[in-house]
Tab-separated table of C-alpha atoms and ligand atoms in Angstrom:
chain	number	residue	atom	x	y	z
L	1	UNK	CA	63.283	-105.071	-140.236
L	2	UNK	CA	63.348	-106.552	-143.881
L	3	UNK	CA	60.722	-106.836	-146.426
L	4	UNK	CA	57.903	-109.118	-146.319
L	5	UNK	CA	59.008	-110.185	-149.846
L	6	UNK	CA	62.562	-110.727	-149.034
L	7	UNK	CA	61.615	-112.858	-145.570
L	8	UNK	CA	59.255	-115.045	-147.844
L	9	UNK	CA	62.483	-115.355	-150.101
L	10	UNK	CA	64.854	-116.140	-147.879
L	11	UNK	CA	62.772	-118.930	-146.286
L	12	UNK	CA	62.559	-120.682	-149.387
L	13	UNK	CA	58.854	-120.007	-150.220
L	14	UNK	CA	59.223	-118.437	-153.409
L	15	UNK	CA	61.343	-116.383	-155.729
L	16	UNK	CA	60.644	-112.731	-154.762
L	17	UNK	CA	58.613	-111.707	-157.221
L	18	UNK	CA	56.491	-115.142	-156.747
L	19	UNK	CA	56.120	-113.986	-153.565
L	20	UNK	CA	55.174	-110.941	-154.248
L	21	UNK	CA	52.215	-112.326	-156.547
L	22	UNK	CA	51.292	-114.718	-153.412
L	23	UNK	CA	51.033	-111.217	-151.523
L	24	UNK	CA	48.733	-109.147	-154.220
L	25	UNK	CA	46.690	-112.234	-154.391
L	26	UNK	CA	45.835	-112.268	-150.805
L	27	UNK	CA	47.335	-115.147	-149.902
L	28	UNK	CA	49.628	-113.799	-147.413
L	29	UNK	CA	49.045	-113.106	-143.194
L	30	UNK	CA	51.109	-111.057	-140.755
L	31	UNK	CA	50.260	-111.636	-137.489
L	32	UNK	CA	46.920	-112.845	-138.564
L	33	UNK	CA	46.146	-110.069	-140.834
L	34	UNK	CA	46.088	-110.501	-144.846
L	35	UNK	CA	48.409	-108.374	-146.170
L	36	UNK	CA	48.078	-107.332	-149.927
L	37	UNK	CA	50.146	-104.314	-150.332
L	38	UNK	CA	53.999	-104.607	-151.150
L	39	UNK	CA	56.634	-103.303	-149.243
L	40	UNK	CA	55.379	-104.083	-145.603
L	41	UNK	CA	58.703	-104.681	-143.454
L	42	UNK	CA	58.385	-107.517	-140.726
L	43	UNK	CA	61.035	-108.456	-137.995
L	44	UNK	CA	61.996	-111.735	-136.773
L	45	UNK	CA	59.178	-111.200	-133.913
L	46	UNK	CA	56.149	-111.390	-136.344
L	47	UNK	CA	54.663	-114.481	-137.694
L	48	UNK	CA	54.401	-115.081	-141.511
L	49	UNK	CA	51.357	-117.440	-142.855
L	50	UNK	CA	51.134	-118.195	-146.678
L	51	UNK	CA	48.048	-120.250	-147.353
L	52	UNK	CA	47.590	-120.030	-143.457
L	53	UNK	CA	50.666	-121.886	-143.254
L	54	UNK	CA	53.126	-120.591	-141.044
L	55	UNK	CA	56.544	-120.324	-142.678
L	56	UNK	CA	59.560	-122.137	-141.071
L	57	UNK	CA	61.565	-119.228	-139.389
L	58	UNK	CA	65.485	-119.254	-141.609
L	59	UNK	CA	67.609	-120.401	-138.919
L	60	UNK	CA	70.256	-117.236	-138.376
L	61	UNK	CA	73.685	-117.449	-138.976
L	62	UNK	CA	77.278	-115.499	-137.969
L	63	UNK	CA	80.661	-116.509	-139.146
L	64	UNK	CA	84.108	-115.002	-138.584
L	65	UNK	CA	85.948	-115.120	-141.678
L	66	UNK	CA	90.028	-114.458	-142.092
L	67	UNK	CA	90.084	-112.751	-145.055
L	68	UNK	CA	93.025	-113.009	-147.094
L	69	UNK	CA	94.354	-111.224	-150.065
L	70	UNK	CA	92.337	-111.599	-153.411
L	71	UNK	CA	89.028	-111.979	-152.177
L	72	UNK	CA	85.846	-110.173	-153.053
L	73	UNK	CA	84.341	-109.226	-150.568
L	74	UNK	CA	80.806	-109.763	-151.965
L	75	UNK	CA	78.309	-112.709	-152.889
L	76	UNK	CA	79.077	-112.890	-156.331
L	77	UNK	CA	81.865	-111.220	-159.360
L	78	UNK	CA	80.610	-110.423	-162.712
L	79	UNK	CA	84.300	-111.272	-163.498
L	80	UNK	CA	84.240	-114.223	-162.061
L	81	UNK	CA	87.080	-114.205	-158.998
L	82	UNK	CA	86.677	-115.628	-155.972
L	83	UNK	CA	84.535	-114.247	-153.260
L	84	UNK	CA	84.380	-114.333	-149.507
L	85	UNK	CA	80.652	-116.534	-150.060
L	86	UNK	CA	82.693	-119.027	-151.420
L	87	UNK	CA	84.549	-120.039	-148.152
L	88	UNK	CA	80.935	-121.493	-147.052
L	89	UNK	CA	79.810	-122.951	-150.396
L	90	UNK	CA	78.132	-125.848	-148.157
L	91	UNK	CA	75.853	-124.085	-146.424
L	92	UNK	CA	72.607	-123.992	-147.585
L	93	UNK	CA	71.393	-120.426	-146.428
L	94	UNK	CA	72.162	-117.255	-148.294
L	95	UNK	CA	74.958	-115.754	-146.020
L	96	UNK	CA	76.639	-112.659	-147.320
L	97	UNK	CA	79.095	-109.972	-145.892
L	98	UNK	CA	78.551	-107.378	-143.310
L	99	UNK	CA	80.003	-104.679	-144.870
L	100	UNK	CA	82.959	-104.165	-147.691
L	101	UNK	CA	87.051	-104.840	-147.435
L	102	UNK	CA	89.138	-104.515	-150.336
L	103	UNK	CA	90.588	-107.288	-152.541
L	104	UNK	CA	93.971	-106.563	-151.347
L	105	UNK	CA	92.455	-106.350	-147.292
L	106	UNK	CA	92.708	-109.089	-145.073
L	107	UNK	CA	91.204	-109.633	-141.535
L	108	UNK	CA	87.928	-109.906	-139.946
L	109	UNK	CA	85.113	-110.003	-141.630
L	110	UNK	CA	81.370	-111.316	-141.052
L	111	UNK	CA	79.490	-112.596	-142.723
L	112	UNK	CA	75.563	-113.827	-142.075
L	113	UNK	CA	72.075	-114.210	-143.241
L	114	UNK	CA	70.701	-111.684	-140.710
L	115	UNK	CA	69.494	-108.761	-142.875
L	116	UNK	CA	68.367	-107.113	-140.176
L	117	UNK	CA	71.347	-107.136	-137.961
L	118	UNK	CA	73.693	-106.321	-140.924
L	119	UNK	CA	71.413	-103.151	-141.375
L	120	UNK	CA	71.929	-102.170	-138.052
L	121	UNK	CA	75.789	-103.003	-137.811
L	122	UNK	CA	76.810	-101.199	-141.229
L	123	UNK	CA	74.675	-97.984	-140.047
L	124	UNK	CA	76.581	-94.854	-139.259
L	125	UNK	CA	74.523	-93.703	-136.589
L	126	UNK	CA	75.846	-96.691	-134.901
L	127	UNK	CA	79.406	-96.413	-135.251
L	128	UNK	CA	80.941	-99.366	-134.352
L	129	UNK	CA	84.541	-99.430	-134.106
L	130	UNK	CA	86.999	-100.808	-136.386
L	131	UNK	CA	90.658	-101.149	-136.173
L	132	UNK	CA	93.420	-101.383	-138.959
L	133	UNK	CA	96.996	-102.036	-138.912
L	134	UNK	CA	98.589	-100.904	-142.147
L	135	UNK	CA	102.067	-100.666	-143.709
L	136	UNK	CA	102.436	-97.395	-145.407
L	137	UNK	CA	105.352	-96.243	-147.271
L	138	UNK	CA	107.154	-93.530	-145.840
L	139	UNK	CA	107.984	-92.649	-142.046
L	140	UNK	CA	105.273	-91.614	-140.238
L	141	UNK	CA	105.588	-88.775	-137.993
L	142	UNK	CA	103.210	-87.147	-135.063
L	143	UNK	CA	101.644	-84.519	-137.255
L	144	UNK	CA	100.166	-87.123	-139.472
L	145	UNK	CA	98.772	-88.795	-136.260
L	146	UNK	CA	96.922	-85.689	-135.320
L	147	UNK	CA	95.612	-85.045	-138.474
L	148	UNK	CA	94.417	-88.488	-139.045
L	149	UNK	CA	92.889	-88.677	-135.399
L	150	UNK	CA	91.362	-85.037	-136.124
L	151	UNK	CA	89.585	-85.938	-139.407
L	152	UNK	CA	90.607	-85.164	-142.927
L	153	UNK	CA	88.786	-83.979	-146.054
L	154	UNK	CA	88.349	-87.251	-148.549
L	155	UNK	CA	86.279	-87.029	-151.290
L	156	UNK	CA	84.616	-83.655	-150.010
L	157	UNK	CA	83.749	-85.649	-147.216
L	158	UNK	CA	85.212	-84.630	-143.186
L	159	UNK	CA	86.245	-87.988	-141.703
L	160	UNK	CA	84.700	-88.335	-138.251
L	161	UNK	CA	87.513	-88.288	-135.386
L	162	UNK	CA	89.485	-91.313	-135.486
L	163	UNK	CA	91.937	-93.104	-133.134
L	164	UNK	CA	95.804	-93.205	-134.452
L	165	UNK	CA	99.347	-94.577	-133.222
L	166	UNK	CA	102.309	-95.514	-134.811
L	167	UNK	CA	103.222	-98.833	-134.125
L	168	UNK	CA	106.585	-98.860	-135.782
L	169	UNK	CA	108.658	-96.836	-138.061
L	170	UNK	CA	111.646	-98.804	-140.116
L	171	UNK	CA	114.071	-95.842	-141.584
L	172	UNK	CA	115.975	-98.738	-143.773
L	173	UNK	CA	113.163	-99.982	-145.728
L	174	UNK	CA	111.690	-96.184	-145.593
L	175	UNK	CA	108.174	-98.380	-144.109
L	176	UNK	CA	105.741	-97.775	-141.460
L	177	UNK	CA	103.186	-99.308	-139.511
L	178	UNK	CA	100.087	-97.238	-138.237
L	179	UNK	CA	97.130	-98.624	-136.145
L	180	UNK	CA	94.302	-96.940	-137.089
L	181	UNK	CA	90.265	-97.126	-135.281
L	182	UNK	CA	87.497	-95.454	-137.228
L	183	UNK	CA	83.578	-95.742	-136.891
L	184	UNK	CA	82.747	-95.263	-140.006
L	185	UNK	CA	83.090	-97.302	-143.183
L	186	UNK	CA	83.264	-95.106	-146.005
L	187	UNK	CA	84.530	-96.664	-149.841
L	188	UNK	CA	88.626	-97.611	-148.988
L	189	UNK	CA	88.187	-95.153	-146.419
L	190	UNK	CA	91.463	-95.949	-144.471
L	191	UNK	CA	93.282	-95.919	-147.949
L	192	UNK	CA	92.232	-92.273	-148.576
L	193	UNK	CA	92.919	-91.091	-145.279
L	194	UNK	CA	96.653	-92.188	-145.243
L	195	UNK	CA	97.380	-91.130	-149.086
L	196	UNK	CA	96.056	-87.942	-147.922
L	197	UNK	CA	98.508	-87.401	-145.499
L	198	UNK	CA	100.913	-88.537	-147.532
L	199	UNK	CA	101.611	-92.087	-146.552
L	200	UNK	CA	100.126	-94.300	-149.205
L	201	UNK	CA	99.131	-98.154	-147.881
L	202	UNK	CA	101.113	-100.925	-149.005
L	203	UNK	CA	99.295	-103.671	-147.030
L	204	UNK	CA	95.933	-103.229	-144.737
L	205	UNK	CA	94.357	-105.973	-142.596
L	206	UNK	CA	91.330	-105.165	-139.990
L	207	UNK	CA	92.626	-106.240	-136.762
L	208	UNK	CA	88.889	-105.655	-135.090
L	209	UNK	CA	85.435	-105.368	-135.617
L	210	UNK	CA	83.824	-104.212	-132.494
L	211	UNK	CA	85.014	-106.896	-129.907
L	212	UNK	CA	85.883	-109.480	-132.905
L	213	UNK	CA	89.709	-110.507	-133.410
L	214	UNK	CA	90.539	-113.062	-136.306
L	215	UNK	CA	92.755	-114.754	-132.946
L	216	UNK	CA	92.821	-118.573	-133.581
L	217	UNK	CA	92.146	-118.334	-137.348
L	218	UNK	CA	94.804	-118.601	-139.674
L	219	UNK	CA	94.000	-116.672	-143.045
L	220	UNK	CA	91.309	-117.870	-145.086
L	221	UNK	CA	90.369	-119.523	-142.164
L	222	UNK	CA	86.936	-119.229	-140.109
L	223	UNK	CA	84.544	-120.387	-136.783
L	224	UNK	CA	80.717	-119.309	-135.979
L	225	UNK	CA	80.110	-116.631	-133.540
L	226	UNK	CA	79.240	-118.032	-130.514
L	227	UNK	CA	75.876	-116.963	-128.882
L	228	UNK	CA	77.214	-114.480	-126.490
L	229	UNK	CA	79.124	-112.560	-129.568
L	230	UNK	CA	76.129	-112.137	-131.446
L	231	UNK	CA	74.272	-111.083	-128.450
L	232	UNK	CA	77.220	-108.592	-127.420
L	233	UNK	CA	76.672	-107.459	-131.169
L	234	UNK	CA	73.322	-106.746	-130.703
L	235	UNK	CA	74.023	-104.537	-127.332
L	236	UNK	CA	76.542	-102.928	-129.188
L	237	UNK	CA	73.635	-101.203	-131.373
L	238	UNK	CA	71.298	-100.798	-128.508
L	239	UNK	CA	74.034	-98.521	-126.973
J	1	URA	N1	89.519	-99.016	-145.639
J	1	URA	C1	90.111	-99.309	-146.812
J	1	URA	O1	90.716	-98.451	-147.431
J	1	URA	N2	90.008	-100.555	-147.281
J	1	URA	C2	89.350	-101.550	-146.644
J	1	URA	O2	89.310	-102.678	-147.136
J	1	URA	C3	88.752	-101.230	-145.425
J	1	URA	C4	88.837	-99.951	-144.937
């Protein structure tokens, strides 16, 4: 569900305060109703009229990006570096990120103009699963594991229990790598959690979000979802 305001927005009708006006001044119909107060949140299902016109639905899109290093992960930078929205600076829509990785992360990321799915897929109640491979410095031993799979204290916060292994442990260069699943998405959560065992994180790229692999896509590369991805997204937060 998204605001009334925001749908009118996105489709192009009107800045989002002129669309609110257009709303207090009666101008606007849900479903064949007038609706005049602000606020109202409409899904994809409901039918918008301004003037008794019906607005043109915003066509939905999901991409796959390869992040790489360097990137913001966010629509735009007060300090002016490049962002993840830049990768699809010819497309017309408003597409933006589902979800946060660090300027230094790399892997998969989405991005799309569905508000409403983003809402969904960022929502802890629905939990889905992420996987990280980092290189930590420091060699990584079974106690760490436990702890990290058991949940941790970061921030005052009790991580939720996560998945662990060690993927390899390299005594000359005193470096390991760690796979790491969580279901949450807390601020550089997977950062925190290895620091606070002791093995800070030299490099971190998401390997998988839900079902989603950057496989095929070099970095800074990236495709469309294809239908049945978005629709095995959307089971994912029926489940
Ligand atoms: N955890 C982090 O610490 N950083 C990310 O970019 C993603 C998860």
């Amino acid at each position: 569900m998204e605001r009334l305001q925001k749908v009118m927005a996105h489709a192009g009708i009107a800045s989002r305060r002129a669309s609110e006006k257009l709303i207090k001044e009666g101008r606007v119909k849900v479903n064949g109703e007038v609706v005049t107060e602000m606020g109202l949140n409409v899904s994809s299902d409901d039918t918008i009229e301004v003037d008794s016109v019906p607005i043109a639905k915003e066509q939905k899109l999901y991409f796959l990006l390869n992040k790489p290093r360097g990137v913001i992960s966010s629509a735009d930078d007060p300090k002016g570096r490049k962002t993840v929205v830049d990768f699809f600076s010819h497309i017309d829509q408003r597409i933006y990120p589902v979800g946060r990785l660090d300027y230094d992360t790399t892997g998969v990321l989405l991005l799309t103009n569905d508000g409403e799915l983003t809402n969904q897929l960022t929502h802890p109640k629905y939990g889905i699963e992420k996987t990280y491979v980092a290189k930590v410095t420091g060699l990584i031993n079974k106690t760490a594991i436990s702890k990290l799979e058991k949940g941790l204290n970061i921030d005052g916060y009790k991580t939720r229990p996560a998945k662990a292994r060690i993927i390899d442990i390299d005594p000359k260069k005193n470096i390991s790598m760690v796979e790491l699943t969580i279901h949450e998405g807390k601020n550089h959560q997977v950062k925190k959690m290895l620091k606070t065992v002791g093995f800070p994180v030299e490099k971190l790229n998401r390997d998988k979000y839900g079902f989603l692999t950057t496989e095929g896509l070099q970095s800074g590369e990236w495709r469309q979802l294809k239908t049945f991805e978005v629709n095995k997204l959307k089971e994912l937060i029926k489940e």
